Each structure stands twice: as structure tokens, then as C-alpha cells.
Amino acid sequence: MKDKLSDKISSQIRADISSGKFKPGQIIPAEPELMKIYNVGRSSIREAIKALAMAGVLSVQQGRGTTVNAHFDVEPIDTRLKRADFDEINAVRQLLEKELVKLAVTNHNATNLQAMQQYLNERKEAIQHENRQACMDADIAFHMAIARAGGNSVLVDLYQSFTLIIRDFFASREPQGISHFAMSHHLHQQLFDAIKSKKEKQAQQVLQQILDNNY
């Protein structure tokens, strides 16, 4: 219970830094004052400070106190990604896709395959009905199902952040229509078949075709 409480306090201190209550370069209050501010015991404060120091948010110096690091960036990662260069975003997304497909080939189970097949069917149906939004949604869901099949939740979260930004980019720049999805559907089917058959080399080759054409 103590660990969970210290995590909560860590989040509250981060939030107070983000709001400007504690500014970069500023020495935060001593333990007794922090105990009053957050209404918790000394051990929870110490664990929270330790965690924030390890994360680079705070700097603890004997005899001087605990300082908010001047270089600490409180801007959310999603906001930072939205400002990043598209080519850099796309390059990282491609690296993630390759690793996620590799993991999916090895670690997928029947439930994962069922989800992939479902979204692939929805993608095809959306193409047939010329519903562009449904195509986009099913396409993202299909790739997210592959990501989840890999079994690494951290990679899944990272990939989702990158994928949403890529989607918004193409949504604002591509001509309306479903030809982009229709031309690539056979490749997505081949990717699914390769993952299902645990053929990593084939899966990576098909994925590369998808990536090369920004499908």
C-alpha cells in the first residue's frame, strides 16, 4: 500500500511542477512541509522523492535540499510528438512496426488472430462500401491488434502514440477516398497470413512493402 501511495505522491508532485507551483531550479519544501502539503507520512514522501530523483525530475543534494531540475520537460510526450518532424516520426514508427511484427509472429495466440481477422474483414467491408473513415479505423485497429499480439505493453503504448499522429497527418493531406486502402488490402491479408503461419521473413517482407508505399 505504501508503494502505491508514494506513486500517487510522485504524480502529484509532477503535476505541481507542471502547474508552476514548483518551478525549475527551485528548492522544494523540506520533508515535514511536504508531509503537510500532501497529507502523508515521511516514508511515502521519501519514496516519492527517490523515484522522482531517479527519473531525473528532482535533484537531491545533501545540505542544500531537493531541487527541481532545470532541464526537466513537463510537456506530455504526445504534445512533443505532434511538433516533431514527420519523417522522424515515421522512421520510428517503422522501427516499431518491424519489432512488433517480429514479436507477433512468435507470441500470438488464437484470440490475437481472431482480432486481426475481424479488423481485416472490417477493413475490406469498409472498402466495399467506400467508407473512408471506417477504412482508417479498421486499418489502425488491425495494426494495433498485431501490436498487442506481441505481448509487450510498453511497445503497444508507444506504437499507439505514433500511429495516431501518422493517421492525423495522412487524414489532413491525402485526397478523400478509399483507393489508398483498396490498393493495399492484399498486402494486409498477406501480412496476416504470414503472422498466422509464423513465417517471420515473409511477414517482414510484406510489411516492408506496406511501409515503402505508406500503406
Tab-separated table of N, CA and C in Angstrom, residues 17-159:
chain	number	residue	atom	x	y	z
A	17	ILE	N	4.677	20.598	-10.406
A	17	ILE	CA	5.752	21.177	-11.209
A	17	ILE	C	5.187	21.685	-12.531
A	18	SER	N	4.314	20.883	-13.136
A	18	SER	CA	3.701	21.265	-14.415
A	18	SER	C	2.885	22.547	-14.288
A	19	SER	N	2.206	22.700	-13.161
A	19	SER	CA	1.349	23.869	-12.952
A	19	SER	C	2.132	25.111	-12.558
A	20	GLY	N	3.434	24.923	-12.236
A	20	GLY	CA	4.250	26.064	-11.855
A	20	GLY	C	4.340	26.293	-10.360
A	21	LYS	N	3.704	25.435	-9.578
A	21	LYS	CA	3.788	25.573	-8.120
A	21	LYS	C	5.231	25.412	-7.656
A	22	PHE	N	5.917	24.429	-8.237
A	22	PHE	CA	7.350	24.252	-8.029
A	22	PHE	C	8.030	24.477	-9.368
A	23	LYS	N	8.904	25.466	-9.454
A	23	LYS	CA	9.499	25.853	-10.728
A	23	LYS	C	10.886	25.241	-10.904
A	24	PRO	N	11.317	25.037	-12.167
A	24	PRO	CA	12.659	24.528	-12.435
A	24	PRO	C	13.718	25.379	-11.747
A	25	GLY	N	14.651	24.711	-11.062
A	25	GLY	CA	15.702	25.406	-10.333
A	25	GLY	C	15.336	25.745	-8.897
A	26	GLN	N	14.061	25.598	-8.562
A	26	GLN	CA	13.595	25.934	-7.222
A	26	GLN	C	13.819	24.780	-6.254
A	27	ILE	N	14.168	25.096	-5.022
A	27	ILE	CA	14.269	24.092	-3.957
A	27	ILE	C	12.863	23.871	-3.400
A	28	ILE	N	12.401	22.640	-3.444
A	28	ILE	CA	11.058	22.346	-2.942
A	28	ILE	C	11.082	22.292	-1.409
A	29	PRO	N	9.931	22.366	-0.766
A	29	PRO	CA	9.895	22.338	0.703
A	29	PRO	C	10.540	21.080	1.279
A	30	ALA	N	10.972	21.187	2.524
A	30	ALA	CA	11.588	20.060	3.216
A	30	ALA	C	10.529	19.004	3.547
A	31	GLU	N	10.976	17.835	3.950
A	31	GLU	CA	10.068	16.713	4.200
A	31	GLU	C	8.896	17.058	5.116
A	32	PRO	N	9.125	17.704	6.275
A	32	PRO	CA	7.984	17.995	7.161
A	32	PRO	C	6.894	18.815	6.485
A	33	GLU	N	7.315	19.783	5.649
A	33	GLU	CA	6.340	20.613	4.954
A	33	GLU	C	5.625	19.818	3.865
A	34	LEU	N	6.378	18.968	3.164
A	34	LEU	CA	5.755	18.134	2.132
A	34	LEU	C	4.750	17.166	2.743
A	35	MET	N	5.047	16.673	3.940
A	35	MET	CA	4.118	15.775	4.628
A	35	MET	C	2.794	16.476	4.895
A	36	LYS	N	2.873	17.771	5.234
A	36	LYS	CA	1.653	18.552	5.483
A	36	LYS	C	0.913	18.841	4.174
A	37	ILE	N	1.681	19.199	3.138
A	37	ILE	CA	1.071	19.558	1.853
A	37	ILE	C	0.289	18.387	1.266
A	38	TYR	N	0.903	17.191	1.330
A	38	TYR	CA	0.288	16.024	0.680
A	38	TYR	C	-0.406	15.081	1.665
A	39	ASN	N	-0.345	15.454	2.938
A	39	ASN	CA	-1.064	14.713	3.980
A	39	ASN	C	-0.696	13.228	4.011
A	40	VAL	N	0.610	12.958	3.988
A	40	VAL	CA	1.102	11.583	4.056
A	40	VAL	C	2.304	11.519	5.010
A	41	GLY	N	2.727	10.303	5.300
A	41	GLY	CA	3.843	10.111	6.202
A	41	GLY	C	5.201	10.332	5.548
A	42	ARG	N	6.233	10.342	6.384
A	42	ARG	CA	7.592	10.607	5.911
A	42	ARG	C	8.073	9.563	4.901
A	43	SER	N	7.745	8.299	5.152
A	43	SER	CA	8.238	7.238	4.272
A	43	SER	C	7.688	7.382	2.854
A	44	SER	N	6.413	7.780	2.745
A	44	SER	CA	5.817	7.968	1.418
A	44	SER	C	6.473	9.132	0.681
A	45	ILE	N	6.767	10.203	1.413
A	45	ILE	CA	7.452	11.355	0.808
A	45	ILE	C	8.838	10.947	0.332
A	46	ARG	N	9.554	10.208	1.162
A	46	ARG	CA	10.906	9.814	0.798
A	46	ARG	C	10.924	8.903	-0.430
A	47	GLU	N	9.969	7.976	-0.493
A	47	GLU	CA	9.895	7.085	-1.650
A	47	GLU	C	9.554	7.870	-2.915
A	48	ALA	N	8.649	8.834	-2.783
A	48	ALA	CA	8.263	9.644	-3.935
A	48	ALA	C	9.430	10.488	-4.435
A	49	ILE	N	10.157	11.106	-3.506
A	49	ILE	CA	11.315	11.927	-3.868
A	49	ILE	C	12.390	11.068	-4.528
A	50	LYS	N	12.602	9.882	-3.976
A	50	LYS	CA	13.600	8.966	-4.533
A	50	LYS	C	13.252	8.591	-5.970
A	51	ALA	N	11.983	8.276	-6.203
A	51	ALA	CA	11.544	7.894	-7.543
A	51	ALA	C	11.694	9.053	-8.529
A	52	LEU	N	11.355	10.255	-8.094
A	52	LEU	CA	11.458	11.420	-8.963
A	52	LEU	C	12.913	11.786	-9.232
A	53	ALA	N	13.765	11.543	-8.253
A	53	ALA	CA	15.196	11.794	-8.451
A	53	ALA	C	15.769	10.814	-9.472
A	54	MET	N	15.346	9.545	-9.383
A	54	MET	CA	15.817	8.537	-10.330
A	54	MET	C	15.317	8.827	-11.747
A	55	ALA	N	14.150	9.453	-11.833
A	55	ALA	CA	13.573	9.794	-13.137
A	55	ALA	C	14.154	11.080	-13.712
A	56	GLY	N	14.993	11.765	-12.931
A	56	GLY	CA	15.612	12.988	-13.410
A	56	GLY	C	14.771	14.234	-13.215
A	57	VAL	N	13.675	14.095	-12.493
A	57	VAL	CA	12.794	15.240	-12.260
A	57	VAL	C	13.358	16.130	-11.155
A	58	LEU	N	13.864	15.501	-10.103
A	58	LEU	CA	14.416	16.219	-8.957
A	58	LEU	C	15.885	15.884	-8.774
A	59	SER	N	16.586	16.775	-8.113
A	59	SER	CA	17.991	16.551	-7.777
A	59	SER	C	18.156	16.753	-6.276
A	60	VAL	N	18.613	15.706	-5.587
A	60	VAL	CA	18.757	15.751	-4.131
A	60	VAL	C	20.219	15.984	-3.774
A	61	GLN	N	20.483	17.065	-3.021
A	61	GLN	CA	21.841	17.397	-2.609
A	61	GLN	C	21.897	17.585	-1.098
A	62	GLN	N	22.787	16.837	-0.470
A	62	GLN	CA	22.927	16.934	0.981
A	62	GLN	C	23.327	18.354	1.363
A	63	GLY	N	22.635	18.896	2.354
A	63	GLY	CA	22.951	20.223	2.849
A	63	GLY	C	22.324	21.358	2.061
A	64	ARG	N	21.777	21.044	0.909
A	64	ARG	CA	21.161	22.094	0.085
A	64	ARG	C	19.668	21.888	-0.088
A	65	GLY	N	19.249	20.644	-0.126
A	65	GLY	CA	17.835	20.355	-0.304
A	65	GLY	C	17.565	19.678	-1.632
A	66	THR	N	16.284	19.616	-1.978
A	66	THR	CA	15.848	18.946	-3.205
A	66	THR	C	15.382	19.987	-4.212
A	67	THR	N	15.982	19.947	-5.396
A	67	THR	CA	15.742	20.967	-6.418
A	67	THR	C	15.037	20.375	-7.629
A	68	VAL	N	14.128	21.154	-8.201
A	68	VAL	CA	13.512	20.759	-9.468
A	68	VAL	C	14.549	20.981	-10.559
A	69	ASN	N	14.858	19.942	-11.310
A	69	ASN	CA	15.872	20.062	-12.350
A	69	ASN	C	15.452	21.062	-13.420
A	70	ALA	N	16.378	21.931	-13.777
A	70	ALA	CA	16.081	22.992	-14.740
A	70	ALA	C	15.775	22.441	-16.123
A	71	HIS	N	16.345	21.265	-16.435
A	71	HIS	CA	16.154	20.705	-17.771
A	71	HIS	C	14.921	19.818	-17.855
A	72	PHE	N	14.223	19.662	-16.729
A	72	PHE	CA	13.064	18.763	-16.744
A	72	PHE	C	11.969	19.326	-17.628
A	73	ASP	N	11.516	18.512	-18.560
A	73	ASP	CA	10.481	18.906	-19.515
A	73	ASP	C	9.163	18.246	-19.117
A	74	VAL	N	8.201	19.060	-18.709
A	74	VAL	CA	6.917	18.517	-18.247
A	74	VAL	C	5.916	18.369	-19.386
A	75	GLU	N	6.327	18.705	-20.594
A	75	GLU	CA	5.416	18.604	-21.732
A	75	GLU	C	5.100	17.143	-22.025
A	76	PRO	N	3.828	16.791	-22.155
A	76	PRO	CA	3.459	15.404	-22.446
A	76	PRO	C	4.094	14.913	-23.738
A	77	ILE	N	4.397	13.624	-23.786
A	77	ILE	CA	5.057	13.047	-24.956
A	77	ILE	C	4.209	13.211	-26.204
A	78	ASP	N	2.883	13.088	-26.094
A	78	ASP	CA	2.023	13.234	-27.265
A	78	ASP	C	2.147	14.635	-27.867
A	79	THR	N	2.261	15.641	-27.000
A	79	THR	CA	2.405	17.014	-27.478
A	79	THR	C	3.735	17.197	-28.183
A	80	ARG	N	4.775	16.629	-27.617
A	80	ARG	CA	6.094	16.719	-28.231
A	80	ARG	C	6.129	16.028	-29.581
A	81	LEU	N	5.472	14.883	-29.672
A	81	LEU	CA	5.460	14.148	-30.932
A	81	LEU	C	4.744	14.934	-32.020
A	82	LYS	N	3.684	15.634	-31.655
A	82	LYS	CA	2.923	16.392	-32.639
A	82	LYS	C	3.747	17.525	-33.245
A	83	ARG	N	4.751	17.994	-32.509
A	83	ARG	CA	5.603	19.066	-33.011
A	83	ARG	C	6.814	18.530	-33.762
A	84	ALA	N	7.035	17.241	-33.684
A	84	ALA	CA	8.234	16.647	-34.280
A	84	ALA	C	8.120	16.579	-35.800
A	85	ASP	N	9.280	16.430	-36.449
A	85	ASP	CA	9.340	16.285	-37.892
A	85	ASP	C	8.661	14.986	-38.316
A	86	PHE	N	7.817	15.061	-39.358
A	86	PHE	CA	7.054	13.879	-39.771
A	86	PHE	C	7.964	12.730	-40.177
A	87	ASP	N	9.011	13.015	-40.919
A	87	ASP	CA	9.911	11.953	-41.369
A	87	ASP	C	10.545	11.222	-40.190
A	88	GLU	N	10.872	11.962	-39.137
A	88	GLU	CA	11.449	11.335	-37.948
A	88	GLU	C	10.408	10.473	-37.244
A	89	ILE	N	9.190	10.985	-37.146
A	89	ILE	CA	8.095	10.227	-36.540
A	89	ILE	C	7.858	8.936	-37.316
A	90	ASN	N	7.813	9.051	-38.634
A	90	ASN	CA	7.536	7.893	-39.478
A	90	ASN	C	8.661	6.866	-39.394
A	91	ALA	N	9.903	7.331	-39.275
A	91	ALA	CA	11.046	6.415	-39.174
A	91	ALA	C	10.963	5.578	-37.908
A	92	VAL	N	10.598	6.223	-36.795
A	92	VAL	CA	10.479	5.492	-35.527
A	92	VAL	C	9.293	4.547	-35.569
A	93	ARG	N	8.215	5.000	-36.178
A	93	ARG	CA	7.038	4.149	-36.316
A	93	ARG	C	7.372	2.879	-37.104
A	94	GLN	N	8.181	3.026	-38.153
A	94	GLN	CA	8.556	1.864	-38.963
A	94	GLN	C	9.406	0.882	-38.159
A	95	LEU	N	10.319	1.414	-37.343
A	95	LEU	CA	11.126	0.541	-36.481
A	95	LEU	C	10.234	-0.236	-35.518
A	96	LEU	N	9.249	0.467	-34.957
A	96	LEU	CA	8.319	-0.182	-34.035
A	96	LEU	C	7.508	-1.263	-34.746
A	97	GLU	N	7.029	-0.953	-35.946
A	97	GLU	CA	6.217	-1.925	-36.699
A	97	GLU	C	6.999	-3.217	-36.932
A	98	LYS	N	8.258	-3.080	-37.318
A	98	LYS	CA	9.075	-4.259	-37.609
A	98	LYS	C	9.270	-5.119	-36.362
A	99	GLU	N	9.526	-4.472	-35.241
A	99	GLU	CA	9.715	-5.221	-33.997
A	99	GLU	C	8.410	-5.856	-33.542
A	100	LEU	N	7.308	-5.138	-33.700
A	100	LEU	CA	6.010	-5.655	-33.270
A	100	LEU	C	5.567	-6.845	-34.120
A	101	VAL	N	5.841	-6.791	-35.409
A	101	VAL	CA	5.518	-7.931	-36.276
A	101	VAL	C	6.364	-9.140	-35.886
A	102	LYS	N	7.628	-8.900	-35.611
A	102	LYS	CA	8.512	-9.987	-35.171
A	102	LYS	C	7.963	-10.652	-33.915
A	103	LEU	N	7.552	-9.847	-32.948
A	103	LEU	CA	7.006	-10.390	-31.704
A	103	LEU	C	5.668	-11.087	-31.938
A	104	ALA	N	4.858	-10.524	-32.819
A	104	ALA	CA	3.539	-11.103	-33.100
A	104	ALA	C	3.666	-12.483	-33.730
A	105	VAL	N	4.643	-12.647	-34.620
A	105	VAL	CA	4.866	-13.942	-35.257
A	105	VAL	C	5.160	-15.007	-34.195
A	106	THR	N	5.931	-14.625	-33.198
A	106	THR	CA	6.361	-15.575	-32.160
A	106	THR	C	5.323	-15.783	-31.072
A	107	ASN	N	4.658	-14.698	-30.663
A	107	ASN	CA	3.865	-14.736	-29.425
A	107	ASN	C	2.354	-14.757	-29.610
A	108	HIS	N	1.850	-14.672	-30.826
A	108	HIS	CA	0.398	-14.560	-30.995
A	108	HIS	C	-0.332	-15.808	-30.499
A	109	ASN	N	-1.588	-15.575	-30.116
A	109	ASN	CA	-2.455	-16.691	-29.722
A	109	ASN	C	-3.747	-16.635	-30.537
A	110	ALA	N	-4.649	-17.553	-30.271
A	110	ALA	CA	-5.879	-17.648	-31.044
A	110	ALA	C	-6.728	-16.381	-30.925
A	111	THR	N	-6.751	-15.796	-29.748
A	111	THR	CA	-7.526	-14.565	-29.541
A	111	THR	C	-6.967	-13.429	-30.372
A	112	ASN	N	-5.638	-13.319	-30.426
A	112	ASN	CA	-4.995	-12.285	-31.237
A	112	ASN	C	-5.348	-12.452	-32.713
A	113	LEU	N	-5.279	-13.687	-33.183
A	113	LEU	CA	-5.580	-13.962	-34.594
A	113	LEU	C	-7.037	-13.639	-34.927
A	114	GLN	N	-7.911	-13.940	-33.984
A	114	GLN	CA	-9.335	-13.647	-34.192
A	114	GLN	C	-9.558	-12.139	-34.323
A	115	ALA	N	-8.862	-11.365	-33.482
A	115	ALA	CA	-8.995	-9.905	-33.532
A	115	ALA	C	-8.449	-9.362	-34.852
A	116	MET	N	-7.284	-9.852	-35.272
A	116	MET	CA	-6.705	-9.410	-36.549
A	116	MET	C	-7.642	-9.698	-37.711
A	117	GLN	N	-8.194	-10.914	-37.727
A	117	GLN	CA	-9.089	-11.305	-38.804
A	117	GLN	C	-10.353	-10.453	-38.812
A	118	GLN	N	-10.864	-10.155	-37.632
A	118	GLN	CA	-12.073	-9.329	-37.526
A	118	GLN	C	-11.840	-7.944	-38.130
A	119	TYR	N	-10.706	-7.305	-37.748
A	119	TYR	CA	-10.435	-5.958	-38.242
A	119	TYR	C	-10.078	-5.965	-39.728
A	120	LEU	N	-9.469	-7.050	-40.182
A	120	LEU	CA	-9.171	-7.180	-41.606
A	120	LEU	C	-10.474	-7.288	-42.398
A	121	ASN	N	-11.439	-8.034	-41.872
A	121	ASN	CA	-12.755	-8.147	-42.519
A	121	ASN	C	-13.471	-6.796	-42.540
A	122	GLU	N	-13.365	-6.069	-41.424
A	122	GLU	CA	-14.000	-4.751	-41.353
A	122	GLU	C	-13.351	-3.783	-42.338
A	123	ARG	N	-12.043	-3.912	-42.500
A	123	ARG	CA	-11.314	-3.079	-43.456
A	123	ARG	C	-11.828	-3.344	-44.873
A	124	LYS	N	-11.981	-4.606	-45.223
A	124	LYS	CA	-12.455	-4.987	-46.549
A	124	LYS	C	-13.880	-4.500	-46.774
A	125	GLU	N	-14.718	-4.664	-45.761
A	125	GLU	CA	-16.113	-4.234	-45.882
A	125	GLU	C	-16.200	-2.720	-46.064
A	126	ALA	N	-15.331	-1.986	-45.333
A	126	ALA	CA	-15.329	-0.525	-45.453
A	126	ALA	C	-14.899	-0.094	-46.854
A	127	ILE	N	-13.954	-0.833	-47.438
A	127	ILE	CA	-13.516	-0.548	-48.814
A	127	ILE	C	-14.678	-0.762	-49.777
A	128	GLN	N	-15.382	-1.861	-49.593
A	128	GLN	CA	-16.505	-2.183	-50.476
A	128	GLN	C	-17.607	-1.126	-50.394
A	129	HIS	N	-17.776	-0.539	-49.213
A	129	HIS	CA	-18.806	0.479	-49.028
A	129	HIS	C	-18.255	1.899	-49.252
A	130	GLU	N	-16.978	1.973	-49.626
A	130	GLU	CA	-16.314	3.252	-49.883
A	130	GLU	C	-16.461	4.219	-48.706
A	131	ASN	N	-16.277	3.659	-47.510
A	131	ASN	CA	-16.360	4.448	-46.281
A	131	ASN	C	-14.935	4.709	-45.781
A	132	ARG	N	-14.419	5.887	-46.079
A	132	ARG	CA	-13.020	6.186	-45.789
A	132	ARG	C	-12.712	6.181	-44.288
A	133	GLN	N	-13.589	6.773	-43.492
A	133	GLN	CA	-13.353	6.824	-42.048
A	133	GLN	C	-13.320	5.417	-41.458
A	134	ALA	N	-14.242	4.584	-41.915
A	134	ALA	CA	-14.267	3.202	-41.429
A	134	ALA	C	-13.019	2.449	-41.877
A	135	CYS	N	-12.521	2.775	-43.076
A	135	CYS	CA	-11.266	2.169	-43.550
A	135	CYS	C	-10.112	2.527	-42.619
A	136	MET	N	-10.030	3.807	-42.282
A	136	MET	CA	-8.957	4.268	-41.401
A	136	MET	C	-9.042	3.594	-40.034
A	137	ASP	N	-10.247	3.548	-39.487
A	137	ASP	CA	-10.433	2.967	-38.152
A	137	ASP	C	-10.081	1.479	-38.145
A	138	ALA	N	-10.535	0.757	-39.165
A	138	ALA	CA	-10.263	-0.679	-39.227
A	138	ALA	C	-8.783	-0.950	-39.476
A	139	ASP	N	-8.155	-0.107	-40.288
A	139	ASP	CA	-6.730	-0.259	-40.575
A	139	ASP	C	-5.900	-0.092	-39.302
A	140	ILE	N	-6.204	0.958	-38.539
A	140	ILE	CA	-5.483	1.193	-37.285
A	140	ILE	C	-5.741	0.052	-36.305
A	141	ALA	N	-6.991	-0.378	-36.230
A	141	ALA	CA	-7.337	-1.462	-35.307
A	141	ALA	C	-6.597	-2.751	-35.669
A	142	PHE	N	-6.444	-3.008	-36.968
A	142	PHE	CA	-5.723	-4.200	-37.425
A	142	PHE	C	-4.264	-4.154	-36.983
A	143	HIS	N	-3.623	-3.020	-37.201
A	143	HIS	CA	-2.208	-2.892	-36.820
A	143	HIS	C	-2.041	-2.891	-35.301
A	144	MET	N	-3.013	-2.332	-34.586
A	144	MET	CA	-2.947	-2.365	-33.123
A	144	MET	C	-3.117	-3.794	-32.616
A	145	ALA	N	-3.939	-4.593	-33.298
A	145	ALA	CA	-4.115	-5.992	-32.915
A	145	ALA	C	-2.815	-6.761	-33.093
A	146	ILE	N	-2.075	-6.439	-34.154
A	146	ILE	CA	-0.757	-7.049	-34.349
A	146	ILE	C	0.169	-6.638	-33.213
A	147	ALA	N	0.130	-5.361	-32.861
A	147	ALA	CA	0.983	-4.864	-31.785
A	147	ALA	C	0.693	-5.590	-30.472
A	148	ARG	N	-0.589	-5.752	-30.157
A	148	ARG	CA	-0.956	-6.413	-28.898
A	148	ARG	C	-0.565	-7.889	-28.907
A	149	ALA	N	-0.534	-8.484	-30.090
A	149	ALA	CA	-0.168	-9.900	-30.186
A	149	ALA	C	1.275	-10.143	-29.777
A	150	GLY	N	2.086	-9.096	-29.843
A	150	GLY	CA	3.482	-9.239	-29.457
A	150	GLY	C	3.689	-9.426	-27.972
A	151	GLY	N	2.742	-8.932	-27.176
A	151	GLY	CA	2.805	-9.152	-25.738
A	151	GLY	C	3.620	-8.152	-24.953
A	152	ASN	N	4.078	-7.056	-25.593
A	152	ASN	CA	4.856	-6.033	-24.883
A	152	ASN	C	4.006	-4.774	-24.775
A	153	SER	N	3.469	-4.518	-23.597
A	153	SER	CA	2.519	-3.417	-23.410
A	153	SER	C	3.168	-2.047	-23.588
A	154	VAL	N	4.452	-1.935	-23.274
A	154	VAL	CA	5.149	-0.652	-23.437
A	154	VAL	C	5.257	-0.311	-24.921
A	155	LEU	N	5.637	-1.297	-25.729
A	155	LEU	CA	5.715	-1.077	-27.172
A	155	LEU	C	4.341	-0.755	-27.760
A	156	VAL	N	3.315	-1.397	-27.229
A	156	VAL	CA	1.948	-1.128	-27.700
A	156	VAL	C	1.591	0.335	-27.465
A	157	ASP	N	1.885	0.842	-26.260
A	157	ASP	CA	1.568	2.237	-25.943
A	157	ASP	C	2.347	3.201	-26.831
A	158	LEU	N	3.626	2.912	-27.035
A	158	LEU	CA	4.447	3.758	-27.896
A	158	LEU	C	3.908	3.767	-29.320
A	159	TYR	N	3.600	2.578	-29.809
A	159	TYR	CA	3.120	2.453	-31.181
A	159	TYR	C	1.802	3.187	-31.376
